[in-house]
JSON list of C-alpha atoms in Angstrom, two decimals:
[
{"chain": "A", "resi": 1, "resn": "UNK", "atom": "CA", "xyz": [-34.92, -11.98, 9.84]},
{"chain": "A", "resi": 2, "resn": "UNK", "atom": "CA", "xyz": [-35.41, -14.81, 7.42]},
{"chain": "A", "resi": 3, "resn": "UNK", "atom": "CA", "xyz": [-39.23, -15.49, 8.82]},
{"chain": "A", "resi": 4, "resn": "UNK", "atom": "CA", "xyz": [-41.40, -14.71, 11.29]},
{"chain": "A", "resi": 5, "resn": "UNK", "atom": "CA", "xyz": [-40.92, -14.78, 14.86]},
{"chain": "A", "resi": 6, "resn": "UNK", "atom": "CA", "xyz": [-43.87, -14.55, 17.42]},
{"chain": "A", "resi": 7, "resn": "UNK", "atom": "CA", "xyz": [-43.12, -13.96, 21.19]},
{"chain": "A", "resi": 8, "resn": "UNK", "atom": "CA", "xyz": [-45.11, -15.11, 23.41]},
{"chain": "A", "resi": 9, "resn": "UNK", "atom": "CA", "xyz": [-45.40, -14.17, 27.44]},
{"chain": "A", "resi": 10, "resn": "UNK", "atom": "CA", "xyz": [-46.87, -16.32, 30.29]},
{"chain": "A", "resi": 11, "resn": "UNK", "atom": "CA", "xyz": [-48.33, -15.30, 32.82]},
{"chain": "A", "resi": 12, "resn": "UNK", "atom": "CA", "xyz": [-47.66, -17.57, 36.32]},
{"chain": "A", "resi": 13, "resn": "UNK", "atom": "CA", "xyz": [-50.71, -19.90, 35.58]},
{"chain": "A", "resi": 14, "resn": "UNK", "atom": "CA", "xyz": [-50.74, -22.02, 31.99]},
{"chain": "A", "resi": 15, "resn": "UNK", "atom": "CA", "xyz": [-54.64, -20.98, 31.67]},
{"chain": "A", "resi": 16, "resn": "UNK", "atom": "CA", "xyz": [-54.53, -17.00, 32.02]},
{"chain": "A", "resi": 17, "resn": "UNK", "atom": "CA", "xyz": [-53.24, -13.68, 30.57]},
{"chain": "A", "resi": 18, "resn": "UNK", "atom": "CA", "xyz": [-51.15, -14.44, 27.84]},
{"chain": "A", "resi": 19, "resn": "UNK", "atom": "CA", "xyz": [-49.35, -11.93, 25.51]},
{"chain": "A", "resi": 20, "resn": "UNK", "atom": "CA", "xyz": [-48.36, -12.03, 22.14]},
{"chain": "A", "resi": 21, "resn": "UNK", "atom": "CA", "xyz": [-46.97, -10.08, 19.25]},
{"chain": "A", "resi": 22, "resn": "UNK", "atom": "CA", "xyz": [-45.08, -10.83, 15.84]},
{"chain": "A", "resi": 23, "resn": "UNK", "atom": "CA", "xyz": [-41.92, -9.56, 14.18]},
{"chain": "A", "resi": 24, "resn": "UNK", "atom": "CA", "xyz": [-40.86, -9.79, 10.58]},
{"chain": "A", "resi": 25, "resn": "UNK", "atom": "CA", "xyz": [-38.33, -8.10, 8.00]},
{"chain": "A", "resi": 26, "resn": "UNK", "atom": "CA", "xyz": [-40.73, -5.37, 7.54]},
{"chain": "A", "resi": 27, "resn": "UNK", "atom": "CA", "xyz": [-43.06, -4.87, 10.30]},
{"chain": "A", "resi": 28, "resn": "UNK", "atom": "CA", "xyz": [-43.30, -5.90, 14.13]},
{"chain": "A", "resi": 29, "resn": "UNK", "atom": "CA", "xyz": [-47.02, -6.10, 15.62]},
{"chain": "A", "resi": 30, "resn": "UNK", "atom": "CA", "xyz": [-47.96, -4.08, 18.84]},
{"chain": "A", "resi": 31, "resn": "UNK", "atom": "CA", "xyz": [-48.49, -6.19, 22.00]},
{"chain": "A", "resi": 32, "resn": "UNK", "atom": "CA", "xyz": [-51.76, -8.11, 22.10]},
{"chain": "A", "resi": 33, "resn": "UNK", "atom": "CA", "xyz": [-53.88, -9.74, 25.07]},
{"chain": "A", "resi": 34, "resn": "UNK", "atom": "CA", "xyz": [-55.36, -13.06, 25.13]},
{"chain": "A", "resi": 35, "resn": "UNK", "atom": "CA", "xyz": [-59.16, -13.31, 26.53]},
{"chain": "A", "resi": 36, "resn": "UNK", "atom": "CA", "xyz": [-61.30, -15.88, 27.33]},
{"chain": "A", "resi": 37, "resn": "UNK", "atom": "CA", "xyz": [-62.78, -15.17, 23.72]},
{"chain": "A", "resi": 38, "resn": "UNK", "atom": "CA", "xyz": [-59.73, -15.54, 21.72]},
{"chain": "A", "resi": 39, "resn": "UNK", "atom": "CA", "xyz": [-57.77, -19.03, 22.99]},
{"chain": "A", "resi": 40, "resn": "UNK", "atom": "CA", "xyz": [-54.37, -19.64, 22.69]},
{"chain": "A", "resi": 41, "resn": "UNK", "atom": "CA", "xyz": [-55.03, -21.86, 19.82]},
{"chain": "A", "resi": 42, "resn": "UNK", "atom": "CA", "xyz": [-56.34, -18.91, 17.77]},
{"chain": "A", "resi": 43, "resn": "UNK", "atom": "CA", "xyz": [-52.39, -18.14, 17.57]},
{"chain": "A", "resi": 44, "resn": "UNK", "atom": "CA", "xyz": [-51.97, -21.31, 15.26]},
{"chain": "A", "resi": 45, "resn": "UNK", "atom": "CA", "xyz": [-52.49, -19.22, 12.15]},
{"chain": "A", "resi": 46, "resn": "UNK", "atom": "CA", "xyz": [-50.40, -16.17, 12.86]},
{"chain": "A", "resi": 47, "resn": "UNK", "atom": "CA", "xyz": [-47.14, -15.02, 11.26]},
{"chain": "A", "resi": 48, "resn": "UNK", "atom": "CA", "xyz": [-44.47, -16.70, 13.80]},
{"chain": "A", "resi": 49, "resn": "UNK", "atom": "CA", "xyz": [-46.29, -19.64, 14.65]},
{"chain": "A", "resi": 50, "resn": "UNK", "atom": "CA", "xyz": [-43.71, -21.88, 13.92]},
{"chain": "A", "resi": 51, "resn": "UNK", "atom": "CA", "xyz": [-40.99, -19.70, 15.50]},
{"chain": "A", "resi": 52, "resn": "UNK", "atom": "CA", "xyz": [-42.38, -19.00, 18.88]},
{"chain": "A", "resi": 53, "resn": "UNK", "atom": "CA", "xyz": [-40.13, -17.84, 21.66]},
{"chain": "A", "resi": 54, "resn": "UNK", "atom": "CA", "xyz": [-41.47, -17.72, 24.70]},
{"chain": "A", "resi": 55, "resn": "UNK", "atom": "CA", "xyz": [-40.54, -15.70, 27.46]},
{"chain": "A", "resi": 56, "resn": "UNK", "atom": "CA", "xyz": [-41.88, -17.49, 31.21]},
{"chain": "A", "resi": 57, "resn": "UNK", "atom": "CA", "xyz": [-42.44, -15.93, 34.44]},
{"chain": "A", "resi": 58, "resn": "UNK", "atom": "CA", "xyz": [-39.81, -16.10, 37.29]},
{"chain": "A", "resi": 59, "resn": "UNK", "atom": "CA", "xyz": [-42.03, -17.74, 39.63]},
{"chain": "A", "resi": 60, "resn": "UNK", "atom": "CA", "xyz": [-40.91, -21.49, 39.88]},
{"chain": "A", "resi": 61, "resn": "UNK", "atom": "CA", "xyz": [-37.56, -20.77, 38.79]},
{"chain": "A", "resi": 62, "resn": "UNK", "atom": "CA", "xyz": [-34.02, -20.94, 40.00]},
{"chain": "A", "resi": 63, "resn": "UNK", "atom": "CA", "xyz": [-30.76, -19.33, 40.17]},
{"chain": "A", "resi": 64, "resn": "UNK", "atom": "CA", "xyz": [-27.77, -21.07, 40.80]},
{"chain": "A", "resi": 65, "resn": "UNK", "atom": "CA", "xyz": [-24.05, -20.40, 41.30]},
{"chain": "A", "resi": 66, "resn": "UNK", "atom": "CA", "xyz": [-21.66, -23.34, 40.88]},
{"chain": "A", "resi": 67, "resn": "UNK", "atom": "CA", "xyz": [-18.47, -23.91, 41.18]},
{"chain": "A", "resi": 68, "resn": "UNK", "atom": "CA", "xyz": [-16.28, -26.12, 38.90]},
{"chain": "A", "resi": 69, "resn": "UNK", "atom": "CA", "xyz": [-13.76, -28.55, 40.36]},
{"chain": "A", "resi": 70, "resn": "UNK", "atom": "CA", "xyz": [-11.63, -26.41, 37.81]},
{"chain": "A", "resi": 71, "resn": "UNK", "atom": "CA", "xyz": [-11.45, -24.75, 35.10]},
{"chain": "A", "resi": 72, "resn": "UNK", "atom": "CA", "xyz": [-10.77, -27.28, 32.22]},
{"chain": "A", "resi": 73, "resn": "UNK", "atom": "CA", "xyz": [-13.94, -29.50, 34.24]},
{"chain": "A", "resi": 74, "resn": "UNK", "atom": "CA", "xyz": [-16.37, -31.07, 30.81]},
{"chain": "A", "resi": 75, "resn": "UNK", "atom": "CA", "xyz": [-19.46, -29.50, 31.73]},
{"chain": "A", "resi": 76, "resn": "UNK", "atom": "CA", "xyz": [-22.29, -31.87, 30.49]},
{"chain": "A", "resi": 77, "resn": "UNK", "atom": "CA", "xyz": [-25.85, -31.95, 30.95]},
{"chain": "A", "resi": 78, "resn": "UNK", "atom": "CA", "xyz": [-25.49, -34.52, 33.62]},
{"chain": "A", "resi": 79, "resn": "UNK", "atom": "CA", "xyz": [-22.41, -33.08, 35.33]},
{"chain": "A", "resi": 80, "resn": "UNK", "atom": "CA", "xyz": [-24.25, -29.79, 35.39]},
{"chain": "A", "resi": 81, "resn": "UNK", "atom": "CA", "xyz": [-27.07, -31.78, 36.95]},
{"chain": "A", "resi": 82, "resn": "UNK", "atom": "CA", "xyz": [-25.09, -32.96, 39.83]},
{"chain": "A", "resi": 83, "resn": "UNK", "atom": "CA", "xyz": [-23.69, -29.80, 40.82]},
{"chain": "A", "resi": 84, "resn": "UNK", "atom": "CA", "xyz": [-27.39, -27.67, 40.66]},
{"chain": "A", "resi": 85, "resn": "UNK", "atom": "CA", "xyz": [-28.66, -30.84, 42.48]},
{"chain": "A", "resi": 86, "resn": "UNK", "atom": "CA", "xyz": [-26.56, -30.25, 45.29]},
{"chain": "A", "resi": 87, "resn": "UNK", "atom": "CA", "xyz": [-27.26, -26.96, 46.15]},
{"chain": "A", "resi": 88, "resn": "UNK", "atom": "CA", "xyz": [-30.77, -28.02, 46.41]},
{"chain": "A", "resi": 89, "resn": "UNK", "atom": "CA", "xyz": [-32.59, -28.51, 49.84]},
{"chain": "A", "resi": 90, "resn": "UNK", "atom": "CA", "xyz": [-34.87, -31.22, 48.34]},
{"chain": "A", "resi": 91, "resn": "UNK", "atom": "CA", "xyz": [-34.22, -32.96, 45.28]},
{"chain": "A", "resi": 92, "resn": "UNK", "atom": "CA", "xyz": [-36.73, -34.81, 44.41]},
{"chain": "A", "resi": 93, "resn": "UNK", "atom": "CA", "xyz": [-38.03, -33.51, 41.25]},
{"chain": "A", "resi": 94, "resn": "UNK", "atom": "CA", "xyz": [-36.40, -33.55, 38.23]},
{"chain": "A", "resi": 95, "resn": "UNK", "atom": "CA", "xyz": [-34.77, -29.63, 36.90]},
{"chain": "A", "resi": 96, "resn": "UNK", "atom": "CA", "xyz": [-34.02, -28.64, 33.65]},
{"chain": "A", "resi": 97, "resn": "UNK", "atom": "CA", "xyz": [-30.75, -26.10, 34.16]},
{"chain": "A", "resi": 98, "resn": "UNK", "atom": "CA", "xyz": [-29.64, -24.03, 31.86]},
{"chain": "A", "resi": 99, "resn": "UNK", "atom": "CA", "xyz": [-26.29, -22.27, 31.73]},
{"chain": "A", "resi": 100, "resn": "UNK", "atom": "CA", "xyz": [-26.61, -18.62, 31.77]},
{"chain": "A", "resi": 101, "resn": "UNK", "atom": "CA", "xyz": [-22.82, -17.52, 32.17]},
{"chain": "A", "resi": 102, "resn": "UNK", "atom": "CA", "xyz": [-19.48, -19.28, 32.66]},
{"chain": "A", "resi": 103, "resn": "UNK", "atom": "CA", "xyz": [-16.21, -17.64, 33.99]},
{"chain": "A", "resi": 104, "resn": "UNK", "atom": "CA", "xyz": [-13.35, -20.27, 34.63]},
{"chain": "A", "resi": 105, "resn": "UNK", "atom": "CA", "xyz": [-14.67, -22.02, 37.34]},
{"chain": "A", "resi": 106, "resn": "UNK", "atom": "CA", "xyz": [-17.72, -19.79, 38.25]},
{"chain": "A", "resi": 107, "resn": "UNK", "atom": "CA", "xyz": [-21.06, -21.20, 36.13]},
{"chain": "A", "resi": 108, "resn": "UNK", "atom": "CA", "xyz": [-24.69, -19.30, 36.35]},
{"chain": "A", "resi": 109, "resn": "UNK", "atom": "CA", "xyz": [-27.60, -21.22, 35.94]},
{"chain": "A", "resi": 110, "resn": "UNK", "atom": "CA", "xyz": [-31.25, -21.07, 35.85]},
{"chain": "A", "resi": 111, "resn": "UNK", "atom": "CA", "xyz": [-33.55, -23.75, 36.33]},
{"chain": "A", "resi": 112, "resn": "UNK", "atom": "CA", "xyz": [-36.70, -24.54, 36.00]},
{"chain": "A", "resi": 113, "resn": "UNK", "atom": "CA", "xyz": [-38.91, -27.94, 37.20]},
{"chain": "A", "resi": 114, "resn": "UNK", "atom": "CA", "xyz": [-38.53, -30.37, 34.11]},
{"chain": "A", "resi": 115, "resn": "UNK", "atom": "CA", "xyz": [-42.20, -30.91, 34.72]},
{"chain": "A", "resi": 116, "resn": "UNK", "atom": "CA", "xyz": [-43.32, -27.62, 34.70]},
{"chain": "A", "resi": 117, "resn": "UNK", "atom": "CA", "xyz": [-41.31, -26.95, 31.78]},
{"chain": "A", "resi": 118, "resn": "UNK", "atom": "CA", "xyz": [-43.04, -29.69, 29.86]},
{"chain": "A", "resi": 119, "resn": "UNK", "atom": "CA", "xyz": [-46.40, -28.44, 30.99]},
{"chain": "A", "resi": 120, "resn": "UNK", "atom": "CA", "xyz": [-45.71, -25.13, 29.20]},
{"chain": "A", "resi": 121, "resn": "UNK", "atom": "CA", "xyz": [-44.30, -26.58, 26.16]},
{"chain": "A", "resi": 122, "resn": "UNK", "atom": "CA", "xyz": [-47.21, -29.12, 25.18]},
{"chain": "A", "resi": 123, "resn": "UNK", "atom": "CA", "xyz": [-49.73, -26.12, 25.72]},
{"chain": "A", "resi": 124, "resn": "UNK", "atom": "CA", "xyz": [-48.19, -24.61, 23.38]},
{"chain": "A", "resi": 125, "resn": "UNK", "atom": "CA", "xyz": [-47.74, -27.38, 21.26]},
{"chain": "A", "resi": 126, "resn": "UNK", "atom": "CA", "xyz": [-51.00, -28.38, 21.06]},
{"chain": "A", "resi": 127, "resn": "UNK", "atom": "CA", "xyz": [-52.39, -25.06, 20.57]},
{"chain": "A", "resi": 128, "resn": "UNK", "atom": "CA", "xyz": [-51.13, -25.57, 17.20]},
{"chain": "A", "resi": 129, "resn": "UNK", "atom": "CA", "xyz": [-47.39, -23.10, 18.48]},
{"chain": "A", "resi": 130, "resn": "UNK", "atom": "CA", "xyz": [-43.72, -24.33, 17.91]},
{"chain": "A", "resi": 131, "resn": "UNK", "atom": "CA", "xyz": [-41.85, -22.87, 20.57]},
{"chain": "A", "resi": 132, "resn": "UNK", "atom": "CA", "xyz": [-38.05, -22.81, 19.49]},
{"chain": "A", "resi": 133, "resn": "UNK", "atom": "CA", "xyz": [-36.59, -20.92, 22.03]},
{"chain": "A", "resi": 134, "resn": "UNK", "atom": "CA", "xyz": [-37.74, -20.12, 25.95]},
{"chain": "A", "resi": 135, "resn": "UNK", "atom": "CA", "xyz": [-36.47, -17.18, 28.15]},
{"chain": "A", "resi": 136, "resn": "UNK", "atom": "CA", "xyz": [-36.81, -16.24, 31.88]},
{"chain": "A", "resi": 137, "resn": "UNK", "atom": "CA", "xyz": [-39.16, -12.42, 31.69]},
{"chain": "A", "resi": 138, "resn": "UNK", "atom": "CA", "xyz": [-36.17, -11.33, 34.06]},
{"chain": "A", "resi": 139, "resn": "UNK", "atom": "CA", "xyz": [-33.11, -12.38, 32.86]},
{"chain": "A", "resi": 140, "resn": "UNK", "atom": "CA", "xyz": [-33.77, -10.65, 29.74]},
{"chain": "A", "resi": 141, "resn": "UNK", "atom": "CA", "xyz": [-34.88, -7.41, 31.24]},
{"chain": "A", "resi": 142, "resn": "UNK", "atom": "CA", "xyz": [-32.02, -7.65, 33.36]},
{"chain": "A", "resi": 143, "resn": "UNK", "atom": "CA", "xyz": [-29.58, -8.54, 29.97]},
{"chain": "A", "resi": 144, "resn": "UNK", "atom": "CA", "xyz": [-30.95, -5.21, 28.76]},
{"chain": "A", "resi": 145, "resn": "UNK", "atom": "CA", "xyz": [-29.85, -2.78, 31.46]},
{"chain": "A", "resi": 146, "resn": "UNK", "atom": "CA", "xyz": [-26.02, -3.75, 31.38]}
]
């Protein structure tokens, strides 16, 4: 690894339980809690703290299955939109989607409320974190047991 990398998990709420540890060439860090007496903003001086992935919880999220008009169909940010869009009962609120896997015409997604997104990324951010990478807890749990 070229630098440090922290991870960081969420619990369901932006203000409670949140885990941490660090991982370098030479050493990864055992898991540590956050308490009321150490904030999230003590993080800001840690090894990792400006490579922060961070892994959310599956509450709020969504899985999708869509299906391309066809295979050689330009998936774009806005096409991919659309299709998630329509498989929603409301749509209202704005999602961020995120392909997981695509197969011809078959595409995975997960998404989560662009807003809610946001929410987790400027606590971070102004905690002092830069988060350059966020997973779903379950999807990579689930990547590790096929």
């Amino acid at each position: 690894m070229p630098e440090s990398l922290m991870v960081i998990r969420s619990s369901s709420t932006l203000r409670k339980h949140w885990e941490w540890m660090t991982f370098s060439a030479d050493s990864v860090s055992s898991v540590h809690t956050l308490t009321d007496d150490l904030p999230l903003e003590s993080l800001a001086d840690q090894p990792g703290a400006g490579n922060v992935h961070l892994l959310i919880p599956p509450e709020g999220l969504l899985y999708r299955s869509l299906t391309l008009p066809n295979a050689k169909y330009k998936l774009t940010a806005q096409t991919l939109q659309w299709l998630a869009e329509e498989t929603l009962p409301d749509n209202t609120q704005d999602w961020h989607w995120t392909v997981v896997d695509k197969q011809n015409e078959s595409v995975e997604v997960i998404g989560i409320q662009s807003e809610k997104l946001s929410r987790y990324l400027e606590r971070l951010h102004t905690a002092g974190l830069n988060v350059t990478r966020v997973f779903a807890r379950w999807l990579l749990s689930s990547l590790g047991s096929r």
